[in-house]
XYZ file of C-alpha atoms in Angstrom:
523
model
C -9.243 -23.649 37.806
C -11.612 -27.103 38.917
C -15.219 -26.805 40.162
C -16.579 -28.417 43.394
C -18.753 -31.378 42.858
C -22.277 -31.440 44.540
C -24.028 -34.498 43.477
C -27.562 -35.731 44.210
C -29.053 -36.575 47.129
C -29.007 -39.988 48.762
C -27.979 -41.185 52.200
C -24.075 -41.697 51.917
C -23.406 -43.121 55.379
C -24.678 -46.695 54.264
C -22.745 -46.719 51.075
C -19.321 -45.798 52.785
C -17.872 -48.129 55.143
C -14.067 -47.626 54.882
C -11.425 -49.470 56.288
C -8.721 -47.285 54.483
C -6.845 -50.359 53.508
C -8.256 -53.714 53.550
C -11.951 -53.070 52.785
C -12.577 -56.497 51.596
C -9.831 -58.753 52.252
C -7.076 -57.049 50.536
C -9.231 -54.516 48.309
C -7.940 -51.018 48.135
C -10.186 -47.721 48.140
C -10.040 -44.356 46.437
C -11.641 -40.951 47.044
C -11.897 -39.044 43.967
C -14.441 -36.737 42.459
C -14.559 -34.144 39.759
C -17.451 -32.133 38.247
C -20.422 -34.586 38.472
C -17.929 -37.457 37.937
C -16.683 -40.089 40.616
C -14.038 -42.763 40.232
C -15.396 -45.892 38.531
C -13.289 -49.160 38.364
C -14.963 -49.802 35.006
C -13.786 -46.680 33.494
C -11.045 -47.727 30.769
C -8.466 -45.514 32.216
C -8.661 -46.923 35.602
C -9.224 -50.264 34.571
C -5.950 -50.447 32.758
C -4.219 -48.595 35.807
C -5.635 -51.369 38.332
C -4.231 -53.951 36.079
C -0.806 -52.341 35.811
C -0.631 -52.053 39.626
C -2.436 -55.552 40.229
C -4.757 -54.004 42.792
C -8.592 -54.100 43.103
C -9.358 -50.489 43.719
C -12.951 -49.500 44.735
C -14.306 -45.895 44.733
C -15.973 -44.673 48.127
C -17.930 -42.166 46.520
C -21.363 -43.344 44.914
C -22.367 -41.365 41.752
C -25.281 -39.722 43.726
C -23.657 -38.861 47.006
C -24.070 -35.324 48.297
C -21.753 -33.276 50.406
C -18.623 -34.548 49.454
C -16.683 -32.130 51.958
C -18.298 -33.905 54.832
C -17.715 -37.280 53.392
C -13.978 -36.394 53.014
C -13.678 -35.293 56.432
C -15.709 -37.953 58.153
C -14.497 -41.057 55.944
C -13.020 -40.309 52.660
C -9.664 -39.100 53.914
C -9.147 -42.492 55.191
C -9.265 -44.177 51.823
C -6.235 -46.035 50.678
C -5.624 -43.467 47.840
C -6.971 -39.983 48.434
C -7.490 -37.258 45.749
C -8.205 -33.613 46.551
C -6.730 -30.187 46.240
C -3.348 -29.611 47.406
C -4.002 -27.384 50.327
C -6.388 -29.942 51.749
C -3.919 -32.699 51.362
C -0.970 -31.028 52.933
C -2.830 -29.584 55.567
C -4.369 -32.984 56.494
C -0.963 -34.655 56.130
C 0.738 -32.043 58.537
C -1.944 -31.692 61.147
C -3.144 -35.260 61.016
C -0.126 -37.258 59.797
C -2.601 -39.756 57.971
C -0.744 -39.534 54.579
C 2.361 -41.433 53.650
C 5.595 -39.518 53.322
C 6.494 -40.687 49.761
C 9.909 -38.755 49.544
C 12.152 -41.730 50.100
C 9.859 -44.127 48.091
C 10.054 -42.344 44.896
C 13.088 -44.049 43.196
C 14.190 -45.927 40.126
C 12.807 -49.236 41.551
C 9.436 -48.526 43.054
C 8.507 -45.349 40.745
C 10.633 -45.585 37.451
C 8.310 -43.187 35.394
C 7.611 -40.846 38.149
C 11.364 -40.865 39.207
C 12.620 -40.038 35.631
C 10.002 -37.073 35.514
C 11.150 -35.667 38.602
C 14.642 -35.993 37.447
C 13.821 -34.194 34.263
C 11.375 -31.641 35.799
C 13.042 -30.205 39.058
C 10.233 -27.408 39.168
C 7.456 -29.820 39.241
C 9.195 -31.950 41.912
C 9.502 -28.815 43.797
C 5.908 -27.973 43.394
C 5.117 -31.507 44.941
C 7.262 -30.919 47.950
C 5.636 -29.693 51.172
C 6.802 -26.845 53.328
C 8.623 -29.439 55.570
C 10.599 -30.714 52.567
C 8.690 -33.844 52.193
C 6.357 -35.131 49.444
C 2.933 -36.524 50.655
C 1.189 -36.356 47.365
C 1.507 -36.305 43.642
C -0.004 -33.612 41.736
C -1.958 -33.481 38.485
C 0.211 -31.184 36.405
C -1.786 -28.958 34.258
C -1.065 -27.069 30.856
C -2.471 -24.019 29.393
C -3.101 -20.500 30.381
C -6.509 -18.963 29.419
C -9.171 -20.267 31.590
C -12.491 -18.081 31.480
C -13.939 -15.463 29.110
C -16.774 -13.192 28.948
C -19.653 -14.852 26.652
C -22.630 -13.059 24.961
C -25.766 -14.278 23.190
C -25.115 -13.131 19.607
C -28.897 -14.335 18.708
C -29.958 -11.778 21.284
C -27.722 -9.008 20.205
C -28.835 -9.406 16.513
C -32.433 -9.308 17.507
C -31.960 -6.082 19.575
C -30.153 -4.558 16.439
C -33.013 -5.726 14.213
C -35.586 -3.799 16.441
C -33.402 -0.660 16.915
C -32.655 -1.601 20.543
C -29.064 -2.086 20.449
C -27.262 0.383 22.701
C -25.627 3.457 21.018
C -22.137 2.724 19.533
C -22.475 -0.868 19.403
C -22.918 -3.018 16.346
C -23.842 -6.635 16.342
C -20.322 -8.121 15.468
C -17.876 -9.614 17.899
C -15.318 -6.852 16.249
C -17.526 -4.069 17.843
C -18.283 -5.885 21.050
C -14.568 -6.256 21.583
C -14.493 -2.490 22.158
C -17.390 -2.353 24.407
C -16.795 -0.479 27.608
C -18.219 -1.606 31.024
C -20.852 1.141 30.835
C -21.919 -0.247 27.418
C -22.061 -3.720 28.711
C -24.416 -2.649 31.457
C -26.344 -0.779 28.830
C -26.557 -3.975 26.793
C -27.756 -6.047 29.734
C -30.508 -3.620 30.502
C -31.601 -3.618 26.831
C -31.948 -7.520 26.988
C -34.039 -7.069 30.281
C -36.229 -4.407 28.768
C -36.744 -6.245 25.621
C -37.434 -9.694 27.342
C -41.034 -9.750 25.702
C -39.746 -9.108 22.151
C -37.063 -11.804 22.489
C -39.586 -14.187 23.765
C -41.875 -13.383 20.932
C -39.103 -14.166 18.533
C -38.848 -17.452 20.193
C -35.284 -16.616 21.286
C -36.072 -16.416 24.961
C -38.267 -18.176 27.783
C -41.353 -16.021 28.126
C -41.365 -15.956 31.980
C -37.912 -15.892 32.890
C -34.674 -14.232 31.644
C -31.035 -13.989 33.378
C -29.182 -11.304 31.229
C -25.978 -12.271 33.099
C -25.509 -15.387 34.996
C -22.629 -17.129 36.404
C -22.619 -20.948 37.571
C -19.329 -20.421 39.631
C -21.022 -19.047 42.860
C -17.760 -19.248 44.794
C -16.089 -16.788 42.445
C -19.022 -14.830 40.621
C -19.129 -11.877 42.867
C -15.274 -11.370 42.769
C -15.211 -11.732 38.807
C -18.128 -9.353 38.397
C -16.161 -6.982 41.025
C -12.946 -6.973 38.478
C -15.218 -4.941 35.897
C -14.820 -1.847 38.263
C -11.409 -2.538 39.683
C -12.272 -4.679 42.549
C -11.728 -8.443 43.845
C -13.034 -10.448 46.513
C -9.415 -12.391 46.706
C -6.262 -12.140 48.376
C -3.709 -10.498 45.955
C -0.043 -9.231 45.795
C 0.375 -5.618 44.484
C 3.399 -4.406 42.354
C 5.281 -3.671 45.706
C 4.901 -7.275 46.877
C 2.413 -6.527 49.442
C -0.344 -8.823 50.179
C -4.078 -7.520 50.477
C -7.358 -8.834 50.664
C -9.655 -7.082 48.353
C -13.033 -7.535 50.211
C -12.073 -5.025 52.759
C -10.907 -2.288 50.268
C -12.818 0.586 49.022
C -12.507 -0.616 45.363
C -14.584 -3.793 46.378
C -17.272 -1.739 48.221
C -17.576 0.725 44.859
C -17.831 -2.685 42.803
C -20.399 -4.224 45.040
C -22.581 -1.097 44.723
C -22.696 -1.644 41.023
C -23.364 -5.325 41.521
C -26.229 -4.467 43.943
C -27.705 -2.137 41.527
C -27.504 -4.801 38.579
C -28.944 -7.396 41.062
C -32.050 -5.270 42.050
C -32.726 -4.359 38.584
C -33.026 -8.054 37.398
C -29.802 -7.950 35.324
C -28.213 -10.624 37.246
C -29.411 -14.246 38.063
C -30.892 -14.109 41.419
C -29.085 -17.572 42.235
C -25.729 -15.968 41.289
C -24.502 -15.969 45.026
C -26.199 -19.261 46.073
C -23.158 -21.473 46.645
C -25.313 -24.418 47.667
C -25.941 -25.202 44.150
C -22.655 -26.224 42.324
C -23.916 -27.915 39.495
C -23.300 -26.697 35.964
C -26.569 -25.295 35.076
C -25.639 -23.617 31.707
C -27.239 -26.360 29.785
C -30.630 -25.985 31.617
C -30.604 -22.081 31.193
C -29.736 -22.375 27.595
C -32.092 -25.203 26.996
C -34.816 -23.157 28.744
C -34.044 -19.976 26.955
C -33.391 -18.215 30.132
C -29.553 -17.857 30.012
C -27.848 -14.867 28.547
C -24.212 -13.769 29.031
C -21.859 -15.344 31.364
C -18.331 -15.529 32.293
C -17.030 -19.192 32.112
C -14.519 -21.503 30.823
C -14.053 -20.736 27.052
C -13.533 -24.422 25.590
C -16.696 -25.903 27.248
C -19.060 -22.765 26.931
C -18.193 -22.654 23.008
C -19.376 -26.128 23.006
C -22.754 -25.034 23.315
C -22.461 -23.881 19.687
C -21.842 -27.580 18.721
C -24.230 -29.914 17.003
C -24.698 -31.859 20.276
C -26.305 -28.846 21.899
C -27.617 -27.346 18.801
C -30.377 -29.734 18.031
C -32.017 -29.123 21.286
C -31.603 -24.999 21.476
C -33.516 -22.518 19.727
C -32.985 -21.999 16.126
C -30.165 -19.186 15.424
C -28.883 -19.823 19.067
C -25.183 -18.464 18.973
C -22.502 -17.986 21.726
C -19.414 -15.811 21.287
C -16.472 -14.971 23.332
C -15.764 -11.216 23.649
C -12.613 -9.415 25.158
C -13.053 -8.218 28.585
C -15.016 -4.850 28.583
C -12.986 -1.848 28.931
C -13.006 -0.143 32.441
C -13.330 3.336 33.281
C -9.605 3.736 33.525
C -9.225 2.356 30.022
C -7.879 -1.080 31.090
C -9.464 -4.621 30.904
C -8.562 -7.459 32.766
C -9.523 -11.104 32.802
C -9.276 -11.952 36.574
C -8.394 -15.685 36.071
C -5.987 -17.903 34.665
C -5.402 -21.605 34.899
C -3.961 -23.015 38.128
C -0.180 -24.493 37.828
C -1.393 -27.786 39.218
C -4.706 -29.441 39.749
C -5.574 -32.060 42.427
C -3.036 -34.002 44.432
C -3.190 -37.825 45.100
C -1.960 -39.166 48.414
C -1.692 -42.612 50.024
C -2.865 -43.587 53.309
C -0.322 -43.888 56.314
C -2.339 -46.895 57.372
C -1.258 -49.193 54.887
C 1.351 -51.809 55.153
C 4.531 -51.065 53.472
C 3.656 -53.470 50.782
C 0.411 -52.069 50.150
C 1.745 -48.516 49.969
C 4.176 -49.641 46.966
C 1.087 -51.296 45.147
C -0.575 -47.922 45.381
C 2.436 -45.988 44.418
C 2.678 -48.175 41.503
C -0.867 -47.145 40.623
C 0.554 -43.692 40.740
C 3.504 -44.349 38.686
C 1.461 -45.642 35.812
C 0.047 -42.090 34.981
C 3.571 -41.022 34.532
C 4.458 -43.683 31.814
C 3.926 -42.998 28.045
C 1.171 -45.539 28.039
C -0.542 -43.996 31.309
C -0.285 -40.312 29.952
C -1.860 -41.091 26.726
C -4.744 -43.009 28.169
C -5.424 -40.437 30.835
C -5.171 -37.637 28.334
C -6.914 -39.127 25.343
C -8.607 -42.605 26.149
C -8.138 -45.710 24.315
C -5.913 -45.652 21.234
C -7.735 -46.469 18.032
C -11.200 -46.443 20.029
C -11.191 -42.846 21.281
C -8.616 -41.268 19.434
C -5.860 -41.789 16.703
C -2.470 -40.485 16.130
C -2.032 -38.716 12.672
C 1.165 -38.845 10.506
C 2.275 -35.522 11.824
C 2.132 -36.715 15.584
C -1.166 -34.870 16.170
C -4.082 -36.407 18.204
C -7.333 -36.881 16.563
C -10.553 -38.004 18.501
C -13.089 -40.580 16.996
C -16.802 -40.307 17.062
C -16.821 -41.955 20.399
C -15.443 -38.937 22.010
C -16.815 -36.127 19.489
C -20.310 -37.212 18.463
C -21.469 -39.616 21.280
C -24.217 -38.585 23.728
C -22.406 -35.807 25.341
C -19.680 -33.106 24.902
C -16.134 -34.176 24.253
C -15.089 -33.342 27.708
C -18.073 -35.205 29.176
C -17.234 -38.280 27.221
C -13.684 -38.051 28.264
C -14.679 -37.814 31.699
C -16.845 -40.838 31.524
C -13.879 -42.831 30.387
C -11.942 -41.623 33.414
C -9.702 -39.170 31.329
C -8.748 -35.840 32.628
C -9.886 -36.643 36.151
C -7.332 -35.017 38.088
C -5.493 -37.709 39.876
C -1.763 -37.756 39.575
C -0.359 -37.302 36.126
C 0.535 -34.874 33.335
C -2.030 -33.197 31.373
C -1.320 -32.610 27.579
C -2.988 -29.641 26.340
C -3.346 -31.347 22.887
C -6.364 -33.156 24.494
C -8.176 -29.972 24.579
C -6.797 -28.544 21.453
C -8.363 -31.698 19.553
C -11.811 -30.863 20.347
C -11.702 -27.112 20.804
C -13.952 -25.151 18.553
C -11.487 -22.853 16.435
C -13.127 -19.811 17.846
C -12.347 -20.886 21.227
C -8.707 -21.463 20.349
C -8.678 -17.979 18.917
C -10.316 -16.503 22.029
C -7.900 -18.230 24.293
C -5.066 -16.609 22.298
C -6.694 -13.188 22.312
C -7.204 -13.334 25.891
C -3.477 -13.724 26.893
C -2.603 -10.013 27.396
C -5.379 -9.595 29.829
C -4.788 -12.636 32.069
C -4.103 -12.151 35.954
C -0.552 -12.579 36.067
C -0.761 -12.583 39.925
C -3.474 -15.291 40.064
C -1.343 -18.153 41.314
C 1.092 -15.994 43.659
C -0.944 -16.856 46.873
C -2.022 -20.469 46.118
C -0.191 -23.706 45.853
C 2.379 -24.405 44.636
C 3.557 -20.781 45.087
C 2.239 -20.520 48.683
C 3.388 -23.305 51.024
C 2.256 -23.099 54.823
C 3.814 -24.726 57.693
C 1.637 -26.895 60.108
C 0.924 -24.031 62.586
C 0.313 -21.719 59.663
C -2.361 -23.999 58.097
C -4.162 -24.054 61.501
C -4.195 -20.250 61.654
C -5.302 -19.733 57.931
C -7.834 -22.474 57.816
C -9.569 -21.149 61.231
C -9.547 -17.564 59.972
C -10.538 -18.115 56.452
C -13.651 -20.249 57.465
C -14.676 -17.247 59.717
C -14.271 -14.795 57.201
C -16.261 -16.930 54.734
C -19.109 -17.170 57.011
C -19.503 -13.554 57.585
C -18.702 -12.753 53.947
C -21.357 -15.092 52.484
C -24.013 -13.629 54.860
C -23.059 -9.804 54.391
C -23.232 -10.323 50.452
C -26.619 -11.776 50.763
C -27.787 -9.190 52.968
C -26.387 -6.362 50.695
C -27.911 -7.990 47.545
C -31.100 -8.585 48.982
C -31.368 -5.076 50.601
C -30.903 -3.538 47.039
C -29.363 -0.266 48.440
C -26.170 1.291 48.276
C -23.741 -0.057 51.101
C -24.031 2.387 53.927
C -21.000 3.597 56.031
C -22.335 2.001 59.137
C -22.721 -1.384 57.239
C -19.408 -1.280 55.699
C -17.543 -0.334 58.872
C -19.319 -3.016 60.832
C -18.631 -5.633 58.241
C -14.931 -4.911 58.230
C -14.726 -4.711 61.973
C -16.322 -8.348 62.088
C -13.491 -9.762 60.073
C -10.432 -7.327 60.168
C -8.539 -9.496 62.951
C -9.260 -12.697 60.774
C -7.858 -10.856 57.821
C -4.865 -9.455 59.356
C -3.964 -12.975 60.527
C -4.201 -14.408 57.000
C -2.287 -11.603 55.470
C 0.439 -11.952 58.092
C 0.959 -15.571 57.080
C 0.727 -15.110 53.284
C 3.076 -11.942 53.370
C 5.729 -14.096 55.108
C 5.540 -16.555 52.220
C 6.117 -13.702 49.702
C 8.843 -12.211 51.796
C 10.534 -15.492 51.890
C 11.053 -15.702 48.112
């Protein structure tokens, strides 16, 4: 699952003057961003790809641009090469016709590497094929299953135990916490809040601010919390194959009442629903001593226990991933799993036939053996070596430079989700052993229906995209406003408020469900 980027604050318009194909007498342009990183032609991955395709490819995003969605809509989608999520790419292709139909251009001559990949990976080719049977973009094919997990501050828990404030039935061990119920989880959060002063006195927490629970992913934080009480804010498919929107169901109302209670009592970060700040603030919260428990990507969160961060954190700082808390009905669930594909790379329809083939050659590079290794691991012998058993091992330039392994890979252009094939060994090579174990332990609890209603499983027609995009936009506006009102009011949701909320969005919900149900029924 990839996080939206919101970077800096500078005037973007002056920096972005695009002419989709020939920006500076033959130069090509690319719109690509990912988690605080934008395309840079000097990144080793892209420098080599550009040499291979014999093109001069310039990024249209500057490092400190803000509001990338608007930049995409106004100018970015007119770049020579455009990288974005598949719904956005296909919706733009079908409704505006600005991306090149690549279907007949993918052959042994133009794209030998991509052609061979599709010949041996029929399902992946089908995933790249739009609802009209054409291919408008090439995906980044991901690997792995487990994405996020529940993390606790073991140093805080051990301190609570030392002062006799650990909730009844819990021990300061991962084994004990793995058996924790949702009720005990809440008791633990309250114990952290109530003993803030003691944690601060011990040098384990900031003396002014403490967030027993926080979640940087504001787009999904409420939905993921709701899963603790059997609710969801997402669309989902039940065991009978029927599509539902969790937000309008009583289970979500019940879950929201618990979340409102936590929020009112200071158990939750007050910025948890602030979807205007999409940066990763785990580091600042932990460095300040204000951050506690969270729900986040397992690999990168465990990285806070590493030497890179450890030297800047309080002595004894320790994060541990525990299994999802046990719900009232005795079940537990991890509401996420990894998406089947990442972003998709499209080519402008405004380019000449010759220039389209040059850009297609750039894409094809990432399906070659050289391109896959470079995009996954970096430069051989500089960033990684291959052991006698065929395994990959990173050098100090990745593991011990000024950043986490993933951040160092991003800086070289690795794992930025333009077209290509992810090799999970890239992650296995830097994972904390505890993270690898947690990913395996989480597998029985993953949301197996997570990908049912998103690409590549749900493909919409041109008309359906218009319907769904319009309806979802209207729903999101009402939802965001209502969640904020409920949280700020700090009171259980009244019948009047609940019924008015549902009435405001029900017609839009019905139109979305009708479209999504048709995609399920057609299978």
